[in-house]
Coordinates of C-alpha atoms and ligand atoms in Angstrom, one line a residue:
Chain A
M108 CA -193.3 20.9 181.1
L109 CA -190.4 19.5 179.2
S110 CA -192.5 17.5 176.9
R111 CA -194.4 20.7 176.1
L112 CA -191.2 22.4 175.2
A113 CA -190.1 19.5 173.1
R114 CA -193.5 19.6 171.3
L115 CA -193.1 23.3 170.6
I116 CA -189.6 22.9 169.2
R117 CA -190.9 20.1 167.0
A118 CA -193.8 22.2 165.8
I119 CA -191.4 25.0 164.9
G120 CA -189.2 22.6 163.1
H121 CA -192.1 21.2 161.1
W122 CA -193.3 24.7 160.2
L123 CA -189.8 25.7 159.0
E124 CA -189.5 22.5 156.9
D125 CA -192.9 23.0 155.4
R126 CA -192.2 26.5 154.4
T127 CA -188.5 26.0 153.2
G128 CA -188.0 22.3 152.5
L129 CA -184.3 22.8 153.4
W130 CA -184.1 19.7 155.6
S131 CA -185.1 17.3 152.9
V132 CA -182.9 18.9 150.3
S133 CA -179.9 18.8 152.5
R134 CA -180.6 15.3 153.4
R135 CA -180.9 14.2 149.8
L136 CA -177.6 15.9 149.1
A137 CA -175.8 14.5 152.1
E138 CA -177.0 11.0 151.3
H139 CA -175.9 11.0 147.7
P140 CA -174.5 7.7 146.8
V141 CA -170.7 7.1 146.7
P142 CA -168.9 4.1 145.2
P143 CA -168.0 1.2 147.5
G144 CA -164.6 1.4 149.0
T145 CA -164.6 5.2 149.5
D146 CA -161.9 5.2 152.2
W147 CA -159.3 7.3 154.0
R148 CA -157.9 8.4 150.6
Y149 CA -161.0 10.5 150.0
V150 CA -160.7 12.8 153.0
L151 CA -158.2 15.4 151.7
G152 CA -160.6 17.6 149.8
G153 CA -162.9 17.9 152.8
A154 CA -159.9 18.6 155.0
T155 CA -158.9 21.5 152.8
L156 CA -162.4 22.9 153.0
V157 CA -162.2 22.6 156.8
A158 CA -158.9 24.5 156.8
F159 CA -160.5 27.2 154.6
L160 CA -163.5 27.6 156.9
L161 CA -161.1 27.8 159.9
Q162 CA -159.4 30.7 158.0
V163 CA -162.7 32.4 157.5
A164 CA -163.7 32.2 161.1
T165 CA -160.3 33.3 162.6
G166 CA -159.9 35.9 159.8
V167 CA -163.2 37.6 160.6
A168 CA -162.2 37.7 164.2
L169 CA -158.8 39.2 163.5
A170 CA -160.3 41.8 161.1
T171 CA -162.4 43.2 164.0
V172 CA -159.1 44.6 165.5
Y173 CA -156.6 44.7 162.7
V174 CA -156.2 48.2 161.1
P175 CA -155.2 48.0 157.4
S176 CA -153.2 51.2 157.4
T177 CA -149.5 51.5 156.9
G178 CA -149.5 53.9 159.8
S179 CA -151.2 51.6 162.3
A180 CA -151.2 48.0 161.1
Y181 CA -148.0 47.1 163.1
Q182 CA -149.4 48.5 166.3
S183 CA -152.7 46.8 165.9
L184 CA -150.9 43.5 165.2
Q185 CA -148.9 44.0 168.4
F186 CA -152.1 44.7 170.3
I187 CA -153.7 41.5 168.9
T188 CA -150.6 39.5 169.8
H189 CA -149.9 40.8 173.3
D190 CA -153.0 42.5 174.7
A191 CA -156.2 41.2 173.2
P192 CA -157.8 38.2 174.9
F193 CA -157.4 35.2 172.6
G194 CA -155.5 37.4 170.2
R195 CA -152.3 35.4 170.3
V196 CA -154.1 32.1 169.8
L197 CA -156.2 33.5 167.0
R198 CA -153.2 34.8 165.1
G199 CA -151.5 31.5 165.7
M200 CA -154.5 29.6 164.3
H201 CA -154.7 31.9 161.3
Y202 CA -151.0 31.3 160.6
F203 CA -151.0 27.6 161.0
G204 CA -154.5 27.4 159.4
A205 CA -152.9 29.0 156.3
S206 CA -150.1 26.4 156.4
A207 CA -152.7 23.6 156.7
M208 CA -154.6 24.9 153.8
V209 CA -151.6 25.1 151.6
V210 CA -150.4 21.6 152.6
L211 CA -153.8 20.0 152.3
I212 CA -154.6 21.5 148.9
G213 CA -151.3 20.2 147.7
A214 CA -151.9 16.8 149.1
H215 CA -155.4 16.6 147.7
M216 CA -154.2 17.6 144.3
S217 CA -151.4 15.0 144.4
R218 CA -153.9 12.3 145.4
V219 CA -156.3 13.2 142.6
F220 CA -153.3 13.2 140.2
L221 CA -151.9 9.9 141.4
T222 CA -155.2 8.1 141.2
G223 CA -156.0 9.6 137.8
S224 CA -159.3 10.9 139.1
Y225 CA -159.2 13.9 136.9
K226 CA -160.1 11.8 133.9
F227 CA -163.4 11.9 132.1
P228 CA -166.0 13.1 133.1
R229 CA -164.2 15.0 135.9
E230 CA -162.0 17.4 133.9
M231 CA -163.8 20.4 135.2
N232 CA -163.5 19.2 138.8
W233 CA -159.7 19.3 138.3
L234 CA -159.7 22.7 136.6
S235 CA -161.9 24.3 139.3
G236 CA -159.6 22.8 141.8
A237 CA -156.6 24.3 140.0
A238 CA -158.2 27.7 140.1
L239 CA -158.7 27.2 143.9
L240 CA -155.0 26.3 144.2
L241 CA -154.1 29.6 142.5
L242 CA -156.4 31.5 144.8
T243 CA -154.9 29.8 147.8
I244 CA -151.4 30.8 146.7
L245 CA -152.6 34.4 146.3
M246 CA -154.1 34.2 149.8
A247 CA -150.9 33.0 151.3
F248 CA -149.0 35.8 149.6
T249 CA -151.4 38.6 150.6
G250 CA -151.6 37.2 154.1
Q251 CA -147.9 37.4 154.5
L252 CA -148.0 41.0 153.3
L253 CA -150.7 41.9 155.8
R254 CA -148.4 40.8 158.6
W255 CA -147.1 44.3 158.0
D256 CA -143.7 44.1 159.6
Q257 CA -140.3 44.5 157.8
D258 CA -140.8 41.2 156.0
G259 CA -144.3 42.3 154.9
V260 CA -143.0 45.6 153.4
W261 CA -140.2 43.8 151.5
S262 CA -142.4 41.0 150.3
A263 CA -144.5 43.7 148.6
V264 CA -141.3 45.0 146.9
V265 CA -140.0 41.6 145.9
A266 CA -143.4 40.6 144.5
S267 CA -143.7 43.7 142.4
E268 CA -140.1 43.2 141.1
Q269 CA -141.0 39.7 140.1
A270 CA -144.2 40.8 138.4
A271 CA -142.2 43.5 136.6
R272 CA -140.2 40.8 134.8
I273 CA -143.2 39.7 132.8
P274 CA -142.8 41.1 129.3
A275 CA -145.1 44.0 128.3
L276 CA -147.5 43.8 131.2
G277 CA -144.8 43.7 133.9
H278 CA -144.6 47.3 135.1
W279 CA -148.3 47.7 135.0
L280 CA -148.8 44.6 137.1
A281 CA -146.1 45.7 139.6
H282 CA -147.8 49.0 140.1
L283 CA -151.1 47.2 140.5
V284 CA -149.5 45.1 143.3
L285 CA -148.0 48.2 144.9
G286 CA -151.1 50.4 144.4
G287 CA -148.9 53.1 142.9
A288 CA -145.3 53.9 142.0
T289 CA -143.8 52.6 145.2
V290 CA -144.6 51.0 148.6
S291 CA -147.0 53.3 150.3
G292 CA -150.4 53.5 152.1
P293 CA -152.4 51.9 149.2
T294 CA -150.0 48.9 149.1
L295 CA -151.4 47.6 152.3
S296 CA -155.0 48.7 152.0
R297 CA -155.5 47.1 148.6
S298 CA -153.9 43.9 149.7
F299 CA -156.2 43.9 152.6
A300 CA -159.3 44.3 150.4
V301 CA -158.0 41.6 148.1
H302 CA -157.3 39.2 151.0
V303 CA -160.5 39.6 152.9
F304 CA -163.1 40.4 150.3
L305 CA -162.1 39.7 146.7
I306 CA -160.3 36.3 147.0
P307 CA -162.5 34.8 149.7
A308 CA -165.5 35.6 147.6
L309 CA -163.9 33.9 144.6
I310 CA -162.9 30.9 146.8
F311 CA -166.5 30.6 148.0
A312 CA -167.7 30.6 144.4
G313 CA -165.0 28.1 143.4
V314 CA -165.7 25.8 146.3
G315 CA -169.4 26.0 145.4
L316 CA -168.7 25.0 141.8
H317 CA -166.2 22.3 142.9
L318 CA -168.8 20.7 145.3
Y319 CA -171.6 21.0 142.7
L320 CA -169.4 19.1 140.3
V321 CA -168.5 16.5 142.8
L322 CA -172.2 15.9 143.4
R323 CA -173.0 16.0 139.7
T324 CA -170.2 13.6 138.5
G325 CA -169.9 11.6 141.7
V326 CA -166.5 10.9 143.3
S327 CA -164.3 8.7 141.3
E328 CA -164.4 5.0 142.1
R329 CA -161.2 3.4 143.2
A330 CA -159.2 2.5 140.1
S331 CA -159.0 -1.1 141.2
I332 CA -162.8 -1.5 140.9
G333 CA -163.3 0.7 137.9
P334 CA -163.1 -0.2 134.2
A335 CA -159.6 -1.0 133.1
V336 CA -159.7 1.9 130.6
V337 CA -161.7 5.1 131.0
D338 CA -163.8 5.4 127.8
P339 CA -166.0 8.4 127.5
A340 CA -168.5 6.5 125.4
T341 CA -169.3 4.0 128.2
Y342 CA -168.1 5.4 131.4
R343 CA -171.1 7.3 132.6
A344 CA -173.5 4.4 132.1
W345 CA -171.1 2.1 133.8
Y346 CA -170.7 4.5 136.8
R347 CA -174.5 5.0 137.2
N348 CA -174.9 1.3 137.2
L349 CA -172.2 0.9 139.9
L350 CA -173.9 3.4 142.2
D351 CA -177.3 1.7 141.6
R352 CA -175.9 -1.7 142.4
E353 CA -173.4 -1.0 145.2
G354 CA -173.6 2.7 146.1
Q355 CA -173.5 3.7 149.7
P356 CA -174.9 7.0 151.2
F357 CA -172.1 9.5 151.7
W358 CA -173.8 10.5 155.0
P359 CA -172.9 8.8 157.3
D360 CA -171.1 5.8 155.6
A361 CA -168.2 7.9 154.3
A362 CA -168.8 11.2 156.0
W363 CA -167.7 10.0 159.5
R364 CA -164.1 9.8 158.2
D365 CA -164.3 13.4 157.1
A366 CA -165.6 14.3 160.6
V367 CA -162.6 12.6 162.2
V368 CA -160.2 14.4 159.9
A369 CA -161.9 17.7 160.5
V370 CA -161.3 17.4 164.2
L371 CA -157.7 16.4 163.5
V372 CA -157.1 19.4 161.4
V373 CA -158.7 21.9 163.8
G374 CA -157.0 20.2 166.8
T375 CA -153.6 20.2 165.2
V376 CA -153.9 23.9 164.2
L377 CA -155.1 24.8 167.7
A378 CA -152.3 22.8 169.4
L379 CA -149.7 24.5 167.2
A380 CA -151.2 27.9 167.9
L381 CA -151.1 27.3 171.6
I382 CA -147.7 25.6 171.8
V383 CA -145.7 27.4 169.1
G384 CA -147.7 30.6 168.7
P385 CA -148.0 32.8 165.7
K386 CA -145.1 33.8 163.6
P387 CA -143.4 36.6 165.6
L388 CA -143.6 40.1 164.3
G389 CA -140.3 41.3 162.8
K390 CA -138.9 44.9 162.9
P391 CA -141.3 47.8 162.3
P392 CA -142.4 48.3 158.7
D393 CA -140.2 51.3 158.1
P394 CA -138.8 51.2 154.5
T395 CA -135.8 53.3 155.7
I396 CA -134.6 50.6 158.0
I397 CA -132.0 49.1 155.7
I398 CA -130.8 46.5 158.1
A399 CA -133.3 43.9 156.9
S400 CA -133.0 40.3 155.8
P401 CA -136.3 39.7 154.1
R402 CA -137.5 36.1 154.1
P403 CA -140.8 34.8 152.8
D404 CA -143.1 32.5 154.8
W405 CA -142.2 28.8 154.5
Y406 CA -144.4 28.1 151.6
F407 CA -142.5 30.4 149.3
L408 CA -139.1 29.8 150.8
W409 CA -138.2 27.1 148.3
Y410 CA -138.9 29.5 145.4
F411 CA -136.9 32.1 147.1
A412 CA -134.0 29.6 147.2
V413 CA -134.4 28.7 143.6
L414 CA -134.1 32.4 142.6
A415 CA -130.8 32.6 144.5
I416 CA -129.1 29.7 142.8
L417 CA -130.3 30.1 139.2
P418 CA -127.4 31.0 136.9
R419 CA -127.7 34.7 136.0
G420 CA -128.1 34.0 132.3
I421 CA -131.2 31.9 132.4
E422 CA -132.8 33.4 135.5
P423 CA -134.9 36.1 133.7
S424 CA -136.6 33.6 131.5
V425 CA -137.0 30.9 134.3
I426 CA -138.7 33.4 136.6
V427 CA -141.4 34.1 134.1
L428 CA -141.5 30.8 132.2
A429 CA -141.5 28.3 135.0
P430 CA -144.8 29.4 136.7
L431 CA -146.3 29.8 133.2
L432 CA -145.3 26.2 132.2
F433 CA -146.5 24.8 135.5
G434 CA -149.9 26.5 135.0
L435 CA -150.1 25.3 131.5
A436 CA -149.3 21.7 132.4
V437 CA -152.0 21.8 135.1
F438 CA -154.5 23.3 132.7
L439 CA -153.8 20.9 129.9
L440 CA -153.5 17.7 131.9
P441 CA -157.2 16.8 132.1
L442 CA -157.8 18.0 128.5
V443 CA -155.2 15.8 126.8
A444 CA -155.1 12.9 129.2
N445 CA -158.8 12.4 130.0
R446 CA -159.1 8.8 129.0
G447 CA -157.1 5.6 129.3
R448 CA -155.8 3.8 132.3
R449 CA -155.9 5.2 135.9
T450 CA -153.9 2.6 137.9
L451 CA -150.4 3.6 138.9
R452 CA -149.0 0.5 137.5
H453 CA -149.7 2.0 134.1
R454 CA -148.8 5.6 135.0
P455 CA -145.5 5.2 136.8
W456 CA -144.5 8.7 135.6
A457 CA -147.2 10.1 137.8
V458 CA -145.3 8.9 140.9
V459 CA -142.2 10.4 139.5
V460 CA -143.8 13.8 139.0
V461 CA -145.2 13.9 142.5
A462 CA -142.0 12.6 144.1
A463 CA -139.9 15.1 142.1
A464 CA -142.2 18.0 143.2
V465 CA -142.1 17.0 146.8
F466 CA -138.4 16.5 146.8
T467 CA -137.7 19.8 145.0
I468 CA -139.8 21.7 147.5
A469 CA -138.3 20.0 150.5
W470 CA -134.7 20.3 149.2
Y471 CA -134.9 24.0 148.3
S472 CA -136.9 24.8 151.5
R473 CA -134.0 23.4 153.5
L474 CA -131.6 25.4 151.4
G475 CA -133.8 28.5 151.9
V476 CA -133.6 28.1 155.7
R477 CA -129.8 27.9 155.6
S478 CA -129.5 30.6 152.9
P479 CA -125.8 29.9 152.3
W480 CA -125.7 32.5 149.6
S481 CA -126.5 35.3 152.1
P482 CA -123.5 37.1 153.5
D483 CA -123.0 36.5 157.2
F484 CA -123.5 40.1 158.4
D485 CA -122.8 39.1 162.0
A486 CA -119.3 37.8 161.4
R487 CA -116.9 38.8 164.2
P488 CA -113.2 39.5 163.9
L489 CA -111.1 36.3 164.3
T490 CA -109.8 35.9 167.8
A491 CA -106.0 35.7 168.6
Q492 CA -106.6 32.1 169.5
A493 CA -108.0 31.4 166.0
I494 CA -105.2 33.3 164.3
A495 CA -102.6 31.4 166.4
S496 CA -99.7 33.2 165.0
S497 CA -97.3 35.9 166.2
D498 CA -96.1 36.8 162.7
S499 CA -97.1 40.5 162.4
A500 CA -98.0 40.1 158.7
V501 CA -100.3 37.2 159.4
V502 CA -102.0 39.0 162.3
A503 CA -102.5 42.1 160.1
G504 CA -103.8 39.9 157.3
A505 CA -106.3 38.3 159.7
A506 CA -107.5 41.8 160.6
L507 CA -107.9 42.6 156.9
F508 CA -109.7 39.4 156.3
Y509 CA -112.4 40.7 158.6
A510 CA -112.2 44.4 157.9
R511 CA -112.4 44.1 154.1
G512 CA -115.5 41.9 154.3
C513 CA -113.9 38.6 153.2
E514 CA -115.4 36.9 156.3
Y515 CA -118.9 37.8 155.3
C516 CA -118.7 35.2 152.7
H517 CA -115.8 32.9 153.6
V518 CA -115.3 30.5 156.5
I519 CA -112.0 30.3 158.3
D520 CA -111.8 27.7 161.1
G521 CA -115.6 27.5 161.3
Q522 CA -116.2 31.3 161.4
G523 CA -117.7 33.4 158.7
G524 CA -120.3 33.2 155.9
S525 CA -120.7 30.4 153.4
R526 CA -121.4 32.3 150.3
G527 CA -117.9 31.5 149.0
P528 CA -115.7 28.4 149.7
D529 CA -114.2 27.7 153.1
L530 CA -110.7 29.1 153.0
T531 CA -109.3 27.2 155.9
D532 CA -107.3 25.0 153.6
V533 CA -107.1 27.2 150.5
V534 CA -103.4 26.6 150.2
H535 CA -104.1 23.1 149.1
R536 CA -106.1 24.3 146.2
F537 CA -104.4 27.6 145.2
D538 CA -100.7 28.4 144.9
H539 CA -99.4 31.9 145.6
P540 CA -99.9 33.5 142.2
Q541 CA -103.4 31.9 141.9
L542 CA -104.4 33.4 145.3
V543 CA -103.2 36.8 144.3
A544 CA -105.0 36.6 141.0
R545 CA -108.3 35.5 142.5
I546 CA -108.2 38.3 145.2
L547 CA -107.4 41.0 142.7
G548 CA -109.6 39.7 139.9
G549 CA -112.5 38.2 141.7
G550 CA -114.8 35.5 140.4
S551 CA -118.3 35.0 139.2
I552 CA -119.8 35.7 142.6
M553 CA -116.7 37.4 144.2
P554 CA -115.9 41.0 143.8
A555 CA -112.5 42.0 142.5
Y556 CA -110.3 43.7 145.1
T557 CA -108.0 45.6 142.6
G558 CA -107.7 49.1 144.0
K559 CA -109.3 48.1 147.3
L560 CA -106.0 46.8 148.8
S561 CA -102.5 48.3 148.8
S562 CA -99.7 46.0 147.9
T563 CA -98.7 45.6 151.5
E564 CA -102.3 44.8 152.5
L565 CA -102.5 42.2 149.7
A566 CA -99.2 40.6 150.9
Q567 CA -100.5 40.5 154.4
L568 CA -103.8 39.0 153.4
V569 CA -102.1 36.3 151.3
A570 CA -99.6 35.6 154.2
F571 CA -102.6 35.1 156.5
L572 CA -104.4 32.7 154.1
E573 CA -101.1 30.8 153.5
S574 CA -100.6 30.4 157.2
R575 CA -103.9 28.4 157.4
R576 CA -103.1 24.8 156.9
G577 CA -106.5 23.2 157.2
S578 CA -107.9 22.5 160.6
P579 CA -105.2 22.0 163.2
K580 CA -104.3 18.4 163.4
Chain B
M187 CA -196.5 28.5 126.6
S188 CA -194.7 27.4 123.5
D189 CA -190.9 27.0 123.1
T190 CA -190.7 28.9 119.9
L191 CA -188.6 32.1 120.1
T192 CA -191.1 34.6 118.8
P193 CA -189.7 37.9 117.7
R194 CA -191.3 39.4 120.8
R195 CA -189.5 37.0 123.1
R196 CA -186.3 37.4 121.3
F197 CA -186.6 41.2 121.7
L198 CA -187.4 40.8 125.4
A199 CA -184.5 38.5 126.1
W200 CA -182.0 40.9 124.4
F201 CA -183.7 43.9 126.1
S202 CA -183.3 42.4 129.6
A203 CA -179.8 41.2 129.0
G204 CA -178.9 44.7 127.7
L205 CA -180.5 46.4 130.7
G206 CA -178.5 44.1 133.0
A207 CA -175.3 45.1 131.2
V208 CA -176.1 48.8 131.5
A209 CA -176.6 48.4 135.3
A210 CA -173.4 46.4 135.6
A211 CA -171.5 49.0 133.7
A212 CA -172.9 51.8 135.8
V213 CA -171.5 50.1 138.9
G214 CA -168.5 48.5 137.2
V215 CA -166.9 51.6 135.7
P216 CA -166.4 53.5 138.9
V217 CA -165.4 50.4 140.9
I218 CA -162.8 49.2 138.4
G219 CA -161.7 52.7 137.7
F220 CA -161.1 53.2 141.4
F221 CA -159.1 50.0 141.6
F222 CA -156.9 50.9 138.7
A223 CA -156.6 54.6 139.6
P224 CA -153.2 54.3 141.3
L225 CA -151.7 53.2 138.0
M226 CA -152.6 56.6 136.5
R227 CA -151.1 58.6 139.3
R228 CA -147.7 59.9 138.4
P229 CA -145.1 59.5 141.2
V230 CA -144.0 62.8 142.7
E231 CA -140.7 63.5 141.1
A232 CA -139.4 66.3 143.3
W233 CA -136.0 67.7 144.3
R234 CA -135.6 67.0 148.0
S235 CA -133.0 68.6 150.1
L236 CA -130.6 66.3 151.9
G237 CA -128.9 69.1 153.8
P238 CA -125.7 71.1 153.4
V239 CA -122.9 69.7 151.4
G240 CA -120.6 69.9 154.5
R241 CA -122.6 67.2 156.2
F242 CA -121.1 64.6 153.9
R243 CA -117.5 63.6 153.8
I244 CA -115.7 62.9 150.6
G245 CA -115.3 59.2 149.9
E246 CA -118.1 58.2 152.2
T247 CA -121.4 56.6 151.5
V248 CA -124.3 57.2 153.9
E249 CA -128.0 56.4 154.1
V250 CA -130.3 59.4 153.5
R251 CA -134.0 59.6 154.1
I252 CA -136.4 61.4 151.8
P253 CA -140.2 61.7 151.5
S254 CA -141.8 58.9 149.5
P255 CA -142.7 59.7 145.9
A256 CA -146.2 58.3 146.5
P257 CA -147.3 60.1 149.6
V258 CA -150.7 59.6 151.3
P259 CA -151.6 61.4 154.6
W260 CA -152.0 58.1 156.5
A261 CA -148.8 56.5 155.3
G262 CA -147.1 56.5 158.7
E263 CA -143.6 55.0 158.5
A264 CA -144.2 54.3 154.8
A265 CA -144.1 58.1 154.1
E266 CA -140.3 58.0 153.8
M267 CA -137.9 56.1 151.7
A268 CA -134.1 55.6 151.9
A269 CA -131.3 56.0 149.4
W270 CA -127.5 55.7 149.5
L271 CA -125.6 58.9 148.9
R272 CA -121.9 58.9 148.1
R273 CA -119.8 62.1 148.0
Q274 CA -117.1 61.6 145.4
G275 CA -115.6 65.1 145.3
P276 CA -116.1 68.7 146.5
S277 CA -119.4 68.9 144.7
E278 CA -119.8 65.5 143.1
F279 CA -122.4 63.3 144.5
V280 CA -124.0 60.0 143.4
A281 CA -127.2 58.6 144.9
F282 CA -128.2 55.0 144.6
S283 CA -131.5 53.3 145.1
V284 CA -131.4 50.9 148.1
N285 CA -133.2 48.3 146.0
C286 CA -131.2 45.5 144.7
T287 CA -131.7 45.2 140.9
H288 CA -132.3 41.5 141.3
L289 CA -135.6 41.5 143.2
G290 CA -135.6 44.7 145.2
C291 CA -134.2 43.7 148.6
P292 CA -132.5 46.5 150.5
V293 CA -128.7 46.5 149.8
R294 CA -126.4 47.3 152.7
W295 CA -123.3 49.4 152.4
M296 CA -120.4 47.8 154.1
A297 CA -118.0 50.7 154.7
N298 CA -115.0 48.5 155.6
A299 CA -115.3 46.3 152.5
Q300 CA -116.4 49.2 150.3
L301 CA -119.1 47.0 148.9
F302 CA -122.9 46.9 148.8
L303 CA -124.2 43.5 149.9
C304 CA -127.7 42.2 149.3
P305 CA -129.2 40.1 152.2
C306 CA -131.6 38.2 150.0
H307 CA -129.6 36.2 147.4
G308 CA -126.1 37.4 148.0
G309 CA -125.8 40.1 145.3
V310 CA -122.7 42.3 145.6
Y311 CA -122.0 45.8 144.1
Y312 CA -118.9 47.9 144.0
E313 CA -118.9 51.4 145.5
D314 CA -119.9 52.9 142.2
G315 CA -122.9 50.7 142.0
A316 CA -121.5 48.3 139.4
V317 CA -122.3 44.6 139.9
A318 CA -119.5 42.7 141.6
G319 CA -121.1 39.3 141.8
G320 CA -124.2 37.3 142.4
P321 CA -127.6 37.4 140.7
P322 CA -128.2 41.1 140.1
P323 CA -128.5 41.8 136.4
R324 CA -127.8 45.5 136.4
A325 CA -125.8 48.1 138.4
L326 CA -127.7 49.8 141.2
T327 CA -130.2 52.4 139.9
Q328 CA -129.1 56.0 140.4
Y329 CA -131.2 59.0 141.3
P330 CA -130.4 62.4 139.9
V331 CA -128.5 64.6 142.4
R332 CA -127.4 68.2 142.3
V333 CA -125.8 70.8 144.5
Q334 CA -127.4 74.2 144.8
D335 CA -126.7 77.0 147.2
G336 CA -124.5 74.7 149.3
N337 CA -127.2 72.1 149.7
V338 CA -127.5 68.6 148.1
F339 CA -130.7 67.8 146.4
L340 CA -132.0 64.4 145.2
R341 CA -134.8 63.9 142.8
T342 CA -137.2 61.2 144.0
S343 CA -138.8 58.8 141.5
A344 CA -140.8 55.6 141.4
L345 CA -139.5 52.2 142.7
P346 CA -137.0 51.1 140.1
L347 CA -138.4 48.1 138.3
G348 CA -136.4 45.6 136.2
Ligands
FES701 S1 -132.7 40.7 145.7 FE1 -130.6 41.1 145.9 S2 -129.6 39.3 145.3 FE2 -131.7 38.9 145.0

């Protein structure tokens, strides 16, 4: 009985193979030779692809319930998160899967850069990868917008304002992002179409091209076994010879590592989705709720922080030029540096570039989390204990310190915002006239209080500040 | 079959490519047109009533809600937008966009401090909308306001872009 079934299945298999030939083709592709020493450093591209496929699967599932309408998206997200079976874990996987994709594509690109693998004849591998990076960033942005809560609404506004800074095309682009003159129904539905149809189709095409090129050119050999200098005149023959002599079949000699990493990626994403859960939904997407503190998802937070600290004079040019220069550098790299040495010993600046990028992103992300430039809207009036004075002018000054908004931006004894300097020990830095001048005249980031304080109030405020002597000893 | 490009083959190649282009254009024009159509639509610049003058106190700044200038029937919560309205005198009003001129975040009016504060990068504006500090490059955008028959009206317009 069983052997009859097995025979039948085998017969069907043979028939299919005879009529399609798919098995032998896939085998030939899977067993393409790779250079010896293809080790754990070669798994990052495959891992990125796994993260993308994870996004496709979870995204399709989410799209069966999500409603891309400004009137209903928020409710449908709530339903997915709280009521739908598996909804919470799917949203979590899609959220962490996005993070994984961003992290892994960055790591893959850094690895290829560090090992000089973008050099001849793999320039187009690099450029197609760069296009995929751009598409991934667009996915991350539109995905954040589709989480149509308060942050989603304001990220649409902030993105269109940024686009509007681009000379000539700016306003046009901004309206393209918004789908009209302002945030409205089309803003969400077009982001949805772009996020689920347009960009994924382009990513599939890009991945197809990228993989085709990997098969055509072969993966780069480890720099240590390669020729000392990449020379386009001789490289191809040398590489073919290497594969003929020492090549190993990708499947399964190298592929098993990719399988291990695939399980790690999916497992980590699933574990995070189960333990941490998806990013919580913020307040409803109502543009008339002014009490909002829009923050982008973590992958854009560092850029958000950069925009906060750039000096006002250079900001308009940086905001447009910096991404442009980065794009240009990525584009030109394989075209101008496609030959020569690959080893890090001869390209120490490559380490510096990657380290600087990682450091910048980490540093500004941390700054973005703290957002010290944001006023502390939750500041509370200072307690009598903190004021620690019975002088009526000092007490009145302390009340003014809160009432006139000083505390939103200044700390006194550990309370208040950190936009401006801590004023606990301001007397050590400013004498009486300087204090008065600063309050009335303001500073580069501080408003001037002329006309906002009566002379009695000013005297009380100064009395309060002068009664602070640094933290009580 | 020879490899030479006879006139007949050359004609057929161009003919086929041309037919393909015609078909692509026949599909592409409406598709691309549809995608870019919102750019052609003018925002609804209409005078919207904010209610009787007496509802607003002199010297006070309050949030007002008005229909969005780009309405669609399914907009839901996005059908409305907000603005800040300040009554300066018996019949003098100023209306500010809530969007920070830096990158569009919603500025909050802090009545006690008489300042607008931006939650995103710490921009600050005075009560007349002028920049008091931080990254914003320009004063808050104003909407036209007028008083007619005892009611305040605000003219809606597109999202102010830098
Ligand atoms: S958006 Fe207001 S300060 Fe940046």
